[in-house]
Amino acid sequence: MPDTSGIAANVVEDAPDDVSVKLLDMSLAGEAADTRRAAERFQAKADALVILGGDGTTRDAALGCDTLPLLSVSTGTNNVVPSAVDGTVAGAAAALVASGAVDDRETTYRHEMVKARTESGESVMGIAAVELSDRSFIGTRALLDPDEMLGGIVSRANPSAIGLSSVAGALDSLAPNEPGAIALRLVDEDASDQTVRAIVAPGMTTRVGVKEYHRLSDGESMVVEVDDGVLGADGERELEVTNETVEFHSVSDGPRLISYEAVFECAARAGVLKDGSECC
Amino acid sequence: MLTIREFDTRAGERFADGEIPGFVHLYVGEEAVGVGACAALEEDDYITSTHRGHGHCIAKGLDPKLMMSEIYGKRDGYCNGKGGSMHIADVDSEMLGANGIVGAGPPLGTGAALSISQKGEDRIALSFLGDGAVAQGQVHEAVNLASTWDLPVVFLIENNQYGEGTAVSDQHNAKNLSDTAAAYDIPGINVDGMDITAVNEAVTEARKRARNGEGPTLIEAETYRFHGHFEGDQELYRDEEEVEDWRKRDPIDTFSERLIERDELSEEELGEMREDIEMEIEDAIEYAKNADDPTPDEAYEDMFSQRVPDIDLFVEQANARADGGTRGGEF
């Protein structure tokens, strides 16, 4: 948000007459909180929420939701959490959940989140990852150079993911709904006994030196002393940190995400997609 | 940034007092863009500027004394006092000119980049342009050609929210001007122009691309001019509240606060810098005020690299008129 390409306005304009579609009437400050505030209003009224964006937008929406089922469609820069799914499939899956045609206990899951907190009380929250970079300013926000990455924490680890989740995924496996997190400290690949090949950013595959990694359960944390660096969330720099103690940990009870595959499997199994049948 | 702020604040005052001829368009509020960009360049990189060019000149390393002399219309100025505020240029500093024509910088930037490419040089060109310039046909031509030929040039839009008195949204349907980059198949980046680190980083990356033969980048820096379009502008197109909101994001205040917080600058050092710069600009003003005016004869100099018979005849006739008809004939 704001919807600079006018996708939402086009949806409203092109909607069939018998479907009531309206834009949320809200003022925009042009910041992440806009997404959260919009999500809060959907939480109060909607039965499902479809998000067009990447990890950052999904996280911001998640912060405004509690139990509202979310279906995030991969249209952002960093897309670990959103699904690369056809728009019609996504819409139909959301409709099956929203209408109660499938049991949302079988088709949704709670996604863990991760957080970094400084001793002085500031914090950064990520849905897939919170990263620590040794660049000393936020600048253009994107985490550009893998050589500057000092480590961080991930809520999910899979080698087919992107960013820090890809690095963690080369060493261990962690499903998004598993409790806990994986914390990593990275070093220059030449100075490390352990290197992995990972997709660290869109269009960037590289070898990364891993100094250590730890599986953290809920309640456990990794503590790092930072002289001068930036904390990022989901691939974007967020908070400058100097002479601080930073604690990385997982956050349970994150957003409730819809698995579109599970929705259709459930619907087919229960015969929902056949005319005249009951839900699963 | 402090030098630009002081230079333009004082130039505005001197203009209001009637000391400076012509117009001045001040860069106050936009300092992070010019400085962030030029700090990402190498010394021999070219820049082209706009009608609001004092900041670009200072960021490129031009001498405030000679700039002020130019603005005062004095012989010691960069263009011997003939150009004034909107035409400061110094080819020796690879500063290819401020420009009174909106959108005239990018074609020069593309041309400079073509010369770099033809000569196989290791440098780039950067063109500053305003949000209003994006609507100019020649900007499209310049960006398109640079993209087609993968020329080493960076186009940096200073979106200060108004083209003279017209809001950006009344001039363009594109929500972000950087989105227009897609039409040229080049990267388009929107950055916070009030944050010097963001501008610097974006231009650093764009310069790298240009040097690697990957062609131009279009950067849009969102910024704001704290003064009117020109000095004396009544600013009926915007309200004070909006100006105050942007002033809270003053790029000098935010960056100096950040440096102080990080113990990279002390209040005392900042105070000393301000004092030194105030003195430097005061000296520049005194120097300009006391410098010689060009003589009427000099109006015909520096126009062509070789003698042009028609100009010689014109000068002869003009001199004759000045002499009351004792030299030369009618024209």
Coordinates of C-alpha atoms in Angstrom, one line a residue:
Chain A
M1 CA 0.0 0.0 0.0
P2 CA -0.7 2.4 -1.4
D3 CA -1.9 0.6 -4.5
T4 CA 0.2 2.5 -7.0
S5 CA -0.6 0.3 -10.0
G6 CA -4.4 0.6 -9.5
I7 CA -5.1 -3.2 -9.1
A8 CA -7.7 -2.7 -6.5
A9 CA -9.4 0.2 -8.4
N10 CA -9.6 -2.1 -11.5
V11 CA -11.1 -4.9 -9.5
V12 CA -13.9 -2.6 -8.2
E13 CA -14.5 -1.2 -11.7
D14 CA -14.6 -4.6 -13.4
A15 CA -16.6 -6.4 -10.8
P16 CA -19.9 -8.0 -12.0
D17 CA -23.0 -6.0 -11.0
D18 CA -24.2 -8.7 -8.6
V19 CA -20.9 -8.7 -6.7
S20 CA -20.5 -5.9 -4.2
V21 CA -16.9 -4.8 -4.1
K22 CA -15.7 -1.7 -2.4
L23 CA -12.3 -0.1 -1.6
L24 CA -11.5 0.5 2.0
D25 CA -12.2 4.1 2.9
M26 CA -9.0 5.0 4.8
S27 CA -6.3 7.7 4.7
L28 CA -2.8 6.5 3.9
A29 CA 0.4 7.7 5.5
G30 CA 2.5 5.9 2.9
E31 CA 4.0 3.5 5.5
A32 CA 3.9 -0.1 6.6
A33 CA 1.3 0.7 9.2
D34 CA -1.2 1.4 6.5
T35 CA -1.2 -2.3 5.6
R36 CA -1.5 -3.3 9.3
R37 CA -4.4 -0.9 9.8
A38 CA -6.2 -2.2 6.7
A39 CA -5.7 -5.8 7.9
E40 CA -7.2 -4.8 11.3
R41 CA -10.3 -3.7 9.6
F42 CA -10.5 -6.9 7.6
Q43 CA -9.9 -9.0 10.7
A44 CA -13.1 -7.4 12.2
K45 CA -15.3 -8.1 9.1
A46 CA -13.8 -10.6 6.6
D47 CA -13.7 -14.4 6.5
A48 CA -10.5 -14.6 4.5
L49 CA -7.9 -12.1 3.3
V50 CA -5.9 -12.4 0.1
I51 CA -2.7 -10.5 0.1
L52 CA -0.8 -9.4 -3.1
G53 CA 2.8 -8.7 -2.0
G54 CA 5.9 -10.2 -0.7
D55 CA 7.2 -11.2 2.7
G56 CA 7.1 -7.6 4.0
T57 CA 3.5 -6.9 3.0
T58 CA 2.4 -10.3 4.4
R59 CA 4.2 -9.6 7.7
D60 CA 2.6 -6.2 7.9
A61 CA -0.8 -7.6 7.2
A62 CA -0.2 -10.4 9.7
L63 CA 0.5 -7.9 12.5
G64 CA -3.0 -6.5 12.1
C65 CA -4.7 -10.0 12.1
D66 CA -5.3 -12.5 14.7
T67 CA -7.1 -15.6 13.4
L68 CA -8.2 -14.3 10.1
P69 CA -7.1 -16.9 7.4
L70 CA -4.6 -15.2 5.0
L71 CA -3.6 -16.3 1.5
S72 CA -0.6 -14.5 0.3
V73 CA 0.1 -14.4 -3.4
S74 CA 3.7 -14.0 -4.5
T75 CA 3.9 -10.5 -6.1
G76 CA 6.7 -8.9 -4.0
T77 CA 10.5 -8.7 -4.1
N78 CA 11.2 -11.3 -1.5
N79 CA 8.7 -14.1 -1.5
V80 CA 9.5 -16.8 1.0
V81 CA 6.1 -17.0 2.5
P82 CA 3.7 -16.0 -0.3
S83 CA 2.7 -18.7 -2.8
A84 CA 3.5 -18.5 -6.4
V85 CA 0.0 -19.5 -7.4
D86 CA -2.3 -18.6 -10.2
G87 CA -4.7 -15.8 -9.3
T88 CA -7.8 -17.7 -10.1
V89 CA -6.7 -20.7 -8.0
A90 CA -5.8 -18.4 -5.1
G91 CA -9.2 -16.6 -5.3
A92 CA -11.1 -19.9 -5.4
A93 CA -9.1 -21.3 -2.4
A94 CA -9.8 -18.2 -0.4
A95 CA -13.5 -18.4 -1.4
L96 CA -13.7 -22.1 -0.3
V97 CA -12.3 -21.1 3.1
A98 CA -14.3 -17.9 3.5
S99 CA -17.6 -19.6 2.6
G100 CA -16.9 -22.4 5.1
A101 CA -17.0 -25.0 2.3
V102 CA -13.8 -26.5 3.7
D103 CA -12.8 -26.9 7.3
D104 CA -10.2 -24.2 8.0
R105 CA -8.6 -26.3 10.7
E106 CA -7.5 -28.7 8.0
T107 CA -6.6 -26.1 5.5
T108 CA -4.8 -23.4 7.5
Y109 CA -1.7 -23.3 9.8
R110 CA -0.2 -20.9 12.2
H111 CA 3.1 -19.5 10.8
E112 CA 5.8 -18.8 13.3
M113 CA 7.4 -15.4 13.3
V114 CA 10.8 -14.1 14.4
K115 CA 12.0 -11.1 16.2
A116 CA 15.1 -9.2 17.2
R117 CA 15.0 -6.9 20.3
T118 CA 17.6 -4.5 21.4
E119 CA 18.6 -3.8 25.0
S120 CA 17.3 -0.3 24.6
G121 CA 13.8 -1.6 23.7
E122 CA 13.5 -1.3 20.0
S123 CA 12.5 -4.3 17.9
V124 CA 12.2 -5.7 14.4
M125 CA 9.7 -8.4 13.5
G126 CA 9.9 -10.7 10.5
I127 CA 7.7 -13.4 9.1
A128 CA 10.4 -15.4 7.4
A129 CA 13.6 -13.9 8.7
V130 CA 15.3 -11.1 10.7
E131 CA 18.7 -10.4 9.4
L132 CA 21.8 -8.5 10.8
S133 CA 23.9 -6.7 8.3
D134 CA 27.2 -4.8 8.9
R135 CA 26.1 -1.9 6.7
S136 CA 25.6 1.1 8.9
F137 CA 22.5 2.7 7.4
I138 CA 19.1 1.8 6.1
G139 CA 19.6 3.6 2.8
T140 CA 17.6 2.1 0.0
R141 CA 16.4 -0.7 2.4
A142 CA 17.2 -3.8 0.2
L143 CA 19.8 -6.1 1.7
L144 CA 22.1 -6.0 -1.4
D145 CA 25.4 -7.6 -0.5
P146 CA 25.5 -11.1 1.0
D147 CA 29.1 -10.3 2.1
E148 CA 27.6 -7.8 4.5
M149 CA 25.3 -10.3 6.2
L150 CA 26.4 -11.2 9.7
G151 CA 23.5 -13.6 10.5
G152 CA 20.0 -13.6 11.9
I153 CA 17.1 -15.8 12.6
V154 CA 14.6 -17.7 10.4
S155 CA 11.1 -19.0 11.1
R156 CA 11.4 -21.6 8.3
A157 CA 14.3 -23.3 6.5
N158 CA 14.2 -24.8 3.1
P159 CA 16.9 -24.8 0.5
S160 CA 14.4 -23.8 -2.2
A161 CA 13.5 -20.6 -0.2
I162 CA 15.3 -17.3 -0.8
G163 CA 17.4 -15.2 1.6
L164 CA 18.5 -16.4 5.0
S165 CA 15.9 -19.1 4.9
S166 CA 17.8 -20.6 2.0
V167 CA 21.1 -20.5 3.9
A168 CA 19.4 -22.2 6.9
G169 CA 17.7 -24.7 4.6
A170 CA 21.0 -25.9 3.3
L171 CA 21.9 -27.0 6.8
D172 CA 18.7 -28.0 8.5
S173 CA 15.0 -28.2 7.8
L174 CA 12.2 -26.3 9.6
A175 CA 8.6 -26.1 8.5
P176 CA 6.8 -22.8 8.9
N177 CA 4.4 -24.1 11.4
E178 CA 7.0 -25.9 13.6
P179 CA 7.7 -24.2 16.9
G180 CA 11.0 -22.4 17.3
A181 CA 13.5 -21.0 14.9
I182 CA 17.0 -21.4 13.5
A183 CA 19.6 -18.8 14.4
L184 CA 22.7 -18.3 12.3
R185 CA 26.0 -16.4 12.4
L186 CA 27.7 -16.0 9.1
V187 CA 31.4 -15.2 8.3
D188 CA 33.4 -14.6 5.2
E189 CA 33.4 -17.8 3.2
D190 CA 37.2 -17.9 3.1
A191 CA 37.4 -17.8 6.9
S192 CA 34.9 -20.5 7.4
D193 CA 35.1 -24.3 7.7
Q194 CA 31.5 -24.6 6.7
T195 CA 30.2 -23.0 3.5
V196 CA 26.8 -23.5 1.8
R197 CA 25.4 -22.6 -1.6
A198 CA 22.3 -20.5 -1.2
I199 CA 19.9 -18.2 -3.1
V200 CA 20.5 -15.1 -1.0
A201 CA 18.4 -12.6 -2.9
P202 CA 16.3 -12.6 -6.1
G203 CA 18.8 -13.2 -9.0
M204 CA 21.7 -13.9 -6.6
T205 CA 23.2 -17.3 -5.9
T206 CA 26.3 -17.4 -3.8
R207 CA 28.5 -19.4 -1.4
V208 CA 28.0 -18.3 2.2
G209 CA 30.3 -19.0 5.2
V210 CA 28.5 -20.3 8.2
K211 CA 30.2 -19.8 11.6
E212 CA 27.4 -21.5 13.6
Y213 CA 23.7 -22.2 13.6
H214 CA 21.4 -23.2 16.4
R215 CA 17.9 -24.7 16.5
L216 CA 16.1 -22.5 19.0
S217 CA 12.9 -23.7 20.7
D218 CA 10.2 -21.2 21.7
G219 CA 11.6 -19.2 24.6
E220 CA 15.3 -19.7 23.6
S221 CA 17.2 -16.9 22.1
M222 CA 20.5 -16.0 20.4
V223 CA 22.3 -12.9 21.8
V224 CA 24.7 -10.9 19.7
E225 CA 26.7 -7.8 20.5
V226 CA 26.6 -5.3 17.7
D227 CA 29.0 -2.4 17.4
D228 CA 27.6 -0.9 14.2
G229 CA 25.0 -2.6 11.9
V230 CA 21.5 -2.7 10.6
L231 CA 18.7 -5.1 11.5
G232 CA 16.5 -6.1 8.6
A233 CA 13.2 -7.9 8.4
D234 CA 12.4 -10.2 5.5
G235 CA 15.2 -8.9 3.2
E236 CA 14.8 -5.2 4.0
R237 CA 16.9 -3.1 6.3
E238 CA 14.7 -1.6 9.1
L239 CA 16.7 -0.4 12.1
E240 CA 20.2 1.0 12.6
V241 CA 21.9 -0.4 15.7
T242 CA 25.1 0.8 17.4
N243 CA 26.7 -0.5 20.5
E244 CA 23.8 -2.7 21.4
T245 CA 23.0 -6.1 22.7
V246 CA 20.5 -7.8 20.3
E247 CA 18.4 -10.8 21.2
F248 CA 16.9 -12.9 18.4
H249 CA 14.0 -15.2 19.2
S250 CA 10.9 -16.9 17.7
V251 CA 7.4 -15.6 18.2
S252 CA 4.6 -18.2 18.3
D253 CA 1.0 -17.8 17.3
G254 CA 1.8 -15.9 14.1
P255 CA -0.6 -15.4 11.3
R256 CA -3.0 -18.1 10.1
L257 CA -2.1 -18.9 6.6
I258 CA -4.2 -20.8 4.0
S259 CA -2.6 -23.7 2.2
Y260 CA -4.3 -23.5 -1.2
E261 CA -3.2 -27.1 -2.0
A262 CA -4.8 -28.3 1.3
V263 CA -7.9 -26.4 0.5
F264 CA -8.4 -28.1 -2.9
E265 CA -7.3 -31.5 -1.6
C266 CA -9.9 -31.2 1.2
A267 CA -12.5 -29.9 -1.2
A268 CA -12.0 -32.7 -3.7
R269 CA -11.8 -35.4 -1.0
A270 CA -15.0 -34.3 0.5
G271 CA -16.7 -34.0 -2.9
V272 CA -17.3 -30.3 -2.4
L273 CA -16.3 -29.7 -6.0
K274 CA -19.1 -32.1 -7.2
D275 CA -22.5 -30.7 -7.5
G276 CA -24.8 -31.3 -4.5
S277 CA -22.2 -32.6 -2.0
E278 CA -21.4 -31.6 1.6
C279 CA -18.2 -30.1 2.9
C280 CA -15.3 -32.2 4.5
Chain B
M1 CA 24.9 20.1 2.4
L2 CA 25.7 22.9 4.9
T3 CA 27.6 24.9 2.2
I4 CA 24.6 24.6 -0.2
R5 CA 22.2 25.6 2.5
E6 CA 24.2 28.6 3.5
F7 CA 25.0 29.6 -0.2
D8 CA 21.4 29.5 -1.3
T9 CA 20.0 31.1 1.9
R10 CA 22.3 34.0 1.5
A11 CA 21.8 34.2 -2.3
G12 CA 18.0 34.4 -1.6
E13 CA 18.6 37.3 0.9
R14 CA 20.9 39.1 -1.5
F15 CA 18.4 38.7 -4.3
A16 CA 15.6 40.0 -2.1
D17 CA 17.7 43.1 -1.4
G18 CA 18.0 43.7 -5.1
E19 CA 21.7 43.0 -5.4
I20 CA 21.4 40.0 -7.7
P21 CA 20.1 40.4 -11.3
G22 CA 17.8 38.0 -13.0
F23 CA 16.2 35.1 -11.1
V24 CA 17.4 32.6 -8.4
H25 CA 15.8 29.2 -7.9
L26 CA 17.0 27.9 -4.5
Y27 CA 17.9 24.3 -3.6
V28 CA 17.2 24.7 0.1
G29 CA 15.6 21.4 1.3
E30 CA 16.9 19.3 -1.6
E31 CA 20.5 19.1 -0.5
A32 CA 20.6 15.4 0.2
V33 CA 19.9 14.6 -3.4
G34 CA 22.8 16.6 -5.0
V35 CA 25.3 15.7 -2.3
G36 CA 24.2 12.0 -2.0
A37 CA 24.5 11.7 -5.8
C38 CA 27.8 13.5 -6.4
A39 CA 29.4 11.7 -3.4
A40 CA 28.8 8.5 -5.3
L41 CA 30.5 9.8 -8.4
E42 CA 34.2 9.8 -9.3
E43 CA 35.8 13.2 -9.9
D44 CA 35.9 12.9 -13.6
D45 CA 32.3 11.8 -14.0
Y46 CA 30.1 14.3 -15.9
I47 CA 27.0 15.9 -14.5
T48 CA 24.3 18.0 -16.1
S49 CA 22.1 20.2 -14.0
T50 CA 18.8 22.1 -14.0
H51 CA 17.6 25.7 -13.5
R52 CA 17.9 24.9 -9.8
G53 CA 21.5 24.1 -10.1
H54 CA 23.5 25.8 -7.3
G55 CA 23.4 22.6 -5.1
H56 CA 24.6 20.4 -8.0
C57 CA 27.5 22.8 -8.6
I58 CA 28.7 22.9 -5.0
A59 CA 28.3 19.1 -4.7
K60 CA 30.4 18.7 -7.8
G61 CA 33.1 20.8 -6.2
L62 CA 32.8 24.2 -7.9
D63 CA 34.1 27.2 -6.1
P64 CA 31.4 29.2 -4.3
K65 CA 33.3 32.5 -4.9
L66 CA 33.2 32.0 -8.7
M67 CA 29.6 30.8 -8.5
M68 CA 28.5 33.8 -6.5
S69 CA 30.4 36.1 -9.0
E70 CA 28.5 34.5 -11.8
I71 CA 25.2 35.0 -10.0
Y72 CA 26.1 38.6 -9.4
G73 CA 26.9 38.9 -13.2
K74 CA 30.6 39.6 -12.6
R75 CA 33.5 39.0 -14.9
D76 CA 35.2 36.5 -12.5
G77 CA 32.1 34.2 -12.7
Y78 CA 32.3 30.8 -14.2
C79 CA 30.7 32.1 -17.5
N80 CA 32.3 35.6 -17.1
G81 CA 29.0 36.9 -15.6
K82 CA 27.0 36.3 -18.8
G83 CA 25.1 33.2 -17.7
G84 CA 23.9 34.0 -14.2
S85 CA 22.2 31.6 -11.8
M86 CA 20.6 29.4 -14.4
H87 CA 23.7 28.9 -16.5
I88 CA 26.6 28.1 -14.3
A89 CA 28.9 25.7 -16.1
D90 CA 32.5 24.5 -15.7
V91 CA 33.6 22.0 -18.2
D92 CA 37.0 21.6 -16.4
S93 CA 35.0 20.2 -13.5
E94 CA 33.0 18.0 -15.8
M95 CA 30.0 20.1 -14.8
L96 CA 28.2 20.5 -18.2
G97 CA 25.9 23.3 -17.1
A98 CA 22.9 24.4 -15.2
N99 CA 20.1 24.9 -17.8
G100 CA 17.3 27.3 -18.0
I101 CA 15.4 24.9 -20.3
V102 CA 13.4 22.3 -18.4
G103 CA 14.5 18.8 -19.5
A104 CA 17.5 20.0 -21.5
G105 CA 20.0 18.2 -19.2
P106 CA 19.3 14.6 -20.1
P107 CA 20.1 14.9 -23.8
L108 CA 23.5 16.4 -22.8
G109 CA 24.0 13.6 -20.3
T110 CA 23.2 11.0 -23.0
G111 CA 25.6 12.8 -25.4
A112 CA 28.3 12.9 -22.8
A113 CA 27.8 9.2 -22.1
L114 CA 28.0 8.5 -25.9
S115 CA 31.4 10.3 -26.0
I116 CA 32.5 8.2 -23.0
S117 CA 31.4 5.1 -24.8
Q118 CA 33.0 6.0 -28.1
K119 CA 36.3 7.0 -26.5
G120 CA 36.3 3.9 -24.2
E121 CA 36.7 6.0 -21.1
D122 CA 36.2 4.8 -17.5
R123 CA 33.6 7.3 -16.3
I124 CA 29.9 8.0 -16.4
A125 CA 27.5 10.9 -16.8
L126 CA 24.7 11.8 -14.4
S127 CA 21.8 14.0 -15.4
F128 CA 19.7 15.7 -12.7
L129 CA 16.2 16.5 -13.9
G130 CA 13.0 17.7 -12.2
D131 CA 9.6 16.0 -12.0
G132 CA 8.3 18.5 -14.5
A133 CA 11.0 17.6 -17.0
V134 CA 9.8 14.0 -17.1
A135 CA 6.9 15.3 -19.2
Q136 CA 9.2 16.8 -21.8
G137 CA 9.7 15.1 -25.1
Q138 CA 13.5 15.5 -25.2
V139 CA 13.8 13.6 -21.9
H140 CA 12.0 10.6 -23.5
E141 CA 14.4 10.8 -26.4
A142 CA 17.5 11.0 -24.2
V143 CA 16.5 8.1 -21.9
N144 CA 15.3 5.9 -24.8
L145 CA 18.6 6.4 -26.8
A146 CA 20.7 5.8 -23.7
S147 CA 18.8 2.6 -23.0
T148 CA 18.9 1.4 -26.6
W149 CA 22.7 1.9 -26.8
D150 CA 23.4 0.9 -23.1
L151 CA 25.2 4.2 -22.5
P152 CA 26.9 4.8 -19.1
V153 CA 24.5 7.4 -17.8
V154 CA 22.3 7.8 -14.7
F155 CA 19.1 9.9 -14.8
L156 CA 18.2 11.3 -11.4
I157 CA 14.8 12.8 -11.1
E158 CA 14.5 15.3 -8.2
N159 CA 10.8 15.0 -7.5
N160 CA 10.2 18.1 -5.3
Q161 CA 6.5 17.6 -5.7
Y162 CA 5.8 20.6 -7.9
G163 CA 6.7 21.7 -11.5
E164 CA 6.7 25.4 -10.8
G165 CA 3.2 25.6 -9.2
T166 CA 1.7 22.4 -10.6
A167 CA 1.5 19.3 -8.3
V168 CA 3.1 16.1 -9.6
S169 CA -0.2 14.3 -9.6
D170 CA -1.6 17.0 -11.9
Q171 CA 1.2 16.4 -14.4
H172 CA 1.6 12.7 -14.4
N173 CA -0.7 9.6 -14.1
A174 CA 2.3 7.5 -13.1
K175 CA 2.2 7.2 -9.3
N176 CA 5.9 6.9 -9.1
L177 CA 7.9 8.7 -11.9
S178 CA 10.5 5.9 -11.6
D179 CA 7.9 3.5 -12.9
T180 CA 8.3 5.1 -16.3
A181 CA 11.7 3.2 -16.5
A182 CA 9.8 0.1 -17.4
A183 CA 9.0 1.6 -20.8
Y184 CA 12.7 1.8 -21.6
D185 CA 13.5 -1.6 -20.1
I186 CA 15.9 -0.1 -17.5
P187 CA 15.8 -0.3 -13.7
G188 CA 13.7 2.4 -12.0
I189 CA 14.3 3.1 -8.4
N190 CA 12.3 5.3 -6.0
V191 CA 14.3 6.6 -3.0
D192 CA 13.8 8.9 -0.1
G193 CA 15.4 12.1 -1.3
M194 CA 15.5 13.5 2.2
D195 CA 17.9 10.7 3.2
I196 CA 21.4 11.2 1.9
T197 CA 22.4 7.6 2.5
A198 CA 19.5 6.3 0.4
V199 CA 20.4 8.6 -2.5
N200 CA 24.1 7.8 -2.3
E201 CA 23.4 4.0 -2.2
A202 CA 21.1 4.2 -5.2
V203 CA 23.5 6.2 -7.3
T204 CA 26.4 4.0 -6.2
E205 CA 24.6 0.9 -7.6
A206 CA 23.5 2.8 -10.7
R207 CA 27.0 3.9 -11.4
K208 CA 28.2 0.3 -11.0
R209 CA 25.7 -0.8 -13.6
A210 CA 26.7 2.0 -16.0
R211 CA 30.4 1.1 -15.7
N212 CA 29.7 -2.6 -16.2
G213 CA 28.1 -1.8 -19.5
E214 CA 24.6 -2.5 -18.3
G215 CA 23.2 0.8 -19.4
P216 CA 21.3 3.6 -17.7
T217 CA 19.2 3.6 -14.5
L218 CA 16.4 6.0 -13.7
I219 CA 16.3 7.1 -10.1
E220 CA 13.5 9.1 -8.5
A221 CA 14.4 10.9 -5.3
E222 CA 11.3 12.2 -3.4
T223 CA 12.3 15.6 -2.0
Y224 CA 10.9 19.1 -1.3
R225 CA 12.0 22.6 -1.9
F226 CA 11.5 24.6 1.3
H227 CA 11.4 27.9 -0.7
G228 CA 9.1 28.8 -3.6
H229 CA 9.8 27.9 -7.2
F230 CA 11.7 31.2 -7.5
E231 CA 12.4 33.8 -4.9
G232 CA 9.3 36.0 -4.7
D233 CA 6.9 33.1 -5.6
Q234 CA 3.7 33.6 -3.6
E235 CA 3.3 29.9 -3.2
L236 CA -0.5 29.9 -3.6
Y237 CA -0.4 26.2 -4.7
R238 CA 0.6 24.8 -1.3
D239 CA -0.2 25.5 2.3
E240 CA 2.2 26.2 5.2
E241 CA 1.3 23.0 7.0
E242 CA 2.6 20.9 4.1
V243 CA 5.8 22.9 4.1
E244 CA 6.2 22.5 7.8
D245 CA 5.6 18.7 7.6
W246 CA 8.5 18.5 5.1
R247 CA 10.7 20.8 7.1
K248 CA 10.5 18.3 10.0
R249 CA 12.4 16.0 7.7
D250 CA 15.1 18.5 7.0
P251 CA 17.9 16.4 5.4
I252 CA 20.7 18.4 7.2
D253 CA 19.0 18.0 10.7
T254 CA 18.3 14.3 10.3
F255 CA 21.7 13.5 9.0
S256 CA 23.6 15.6 11.6
E257 CA 21.5 14.1 14.4
R258 CA 22.3 10.7 13.2
L259 CA 26.0 11.4 13.0
I260 CA 25.9 12.9 16.5
E261 CA 24.0 9.9 17.9
R262 CA 26.7 7.6 16.4
D263 CA 29.5 9.7 17.9
E264 CA 30.8 10.4 14.4
L265 CA 30.3 14.2 14.9
S266 CA 30.0 16.4 18.0
E267 CA 27.8 19.4 18.5
E268 CA 31.0 21.5 18.7
E269 CA 32.3 20.2 15.4
L270 CA 29.0 20.9 13.7
G271 CA 28.9 24.4 15.2
E272 CA 32.5 25.0 13.9
M273 CA 31.6 23.7 10.4
R274 CA 28.6 26.0 10.3
E275 CA 30.7 29.0 11.4
D276 CA 33.5 28.2 8.8
I277 CA 30.9 27.9 6.1
E278 CA 29.1 31.1 7.0
M279 CA 32.5 32.9 6.7
E280 CA 33.3 31.2 3.4
I281 CA 29.9 32.3 1.9
E282 CA 30.2 35.8 3.4
D283 CA 33.7 36.0 1.7
A284 CA 32.2 34.7 -1.6
I285 CA 29.5 37.5 -1.4
E286 CA 32.0 40.2 -0.7
Y287 CA 34.3 38.9 -3.4
A288 CA 31.4 38.9 -5.9
K289 CA 30.2 42.4 -4.9
N290 CA 33.7 43.8 -5.3
A291 CA 34.5 42.0 -8.5
D292 CA 34.5 43.8 -11.9
D293 CA 31.5 43.9 -14.1
P294 CA 32.2 42.8 -17.7
T295 CA 32.4 45.6 -20.2
P296 CA 29.8 46.0 -22.9
D297 CA 32.5 44.8 -25.4
E298 CA 32.8 41.5 -23.7
A299 CA 29.2 40.7 -24.5
Y300 CA 30.4 39.5 -27.8
E301 CA 33.2 37.3 -26.5
D302 CA 33.1 33.6 -25.7
M303 CA 30.3 33.0 -28.3
F304 CA 32.1 31.1 -31.0
S305 CA 35.4 29.3 -31.0
Q306 CA 36.4 30.8 -34.3
R307 CA 35.8 34.3 -35.6
V308 CA 32.4 34.7 -37.4
P309 CA 32.4 37.6 -40.0
D310 CA 28.7 38.4 -39.3
I311 CA 29.4 38.8 -35.6
D312 CA 32.4 41.0 -36.3
L313 CA 30.2 43.2 -38.5
F314 CA 27.5 43.3 -35.8
V315 CA 30.1 44.3 -33.1
E316 CA 31.5 47.0 -35.4
Q317 CA 28.1 48.4 -36.0
A318 CA 27.1 48.2 -32.3
N319 CA 30.3 50.0 -31.3
A320 CA 29.5 52.7 -33.9
R321 CA 26.1 53.2 -32.4
A322 CA 27.6 53.5 -28.9
D323 CA 30.0 56.1 -30.3
G324 CA 27.1 58.2 -31.6
G325 CA 27.7 57.2 -35.2
T326 CA 31.3 58.2 -35.5
R327 CA 32.4 54.7 -36.3
G328 CA 30.9 52.3 -38.8
G329 CA 27.5 52.7 -40.6
E330 CA 23.8 51.8 -40.2
F331 CA 22.6 48.2 -39.7

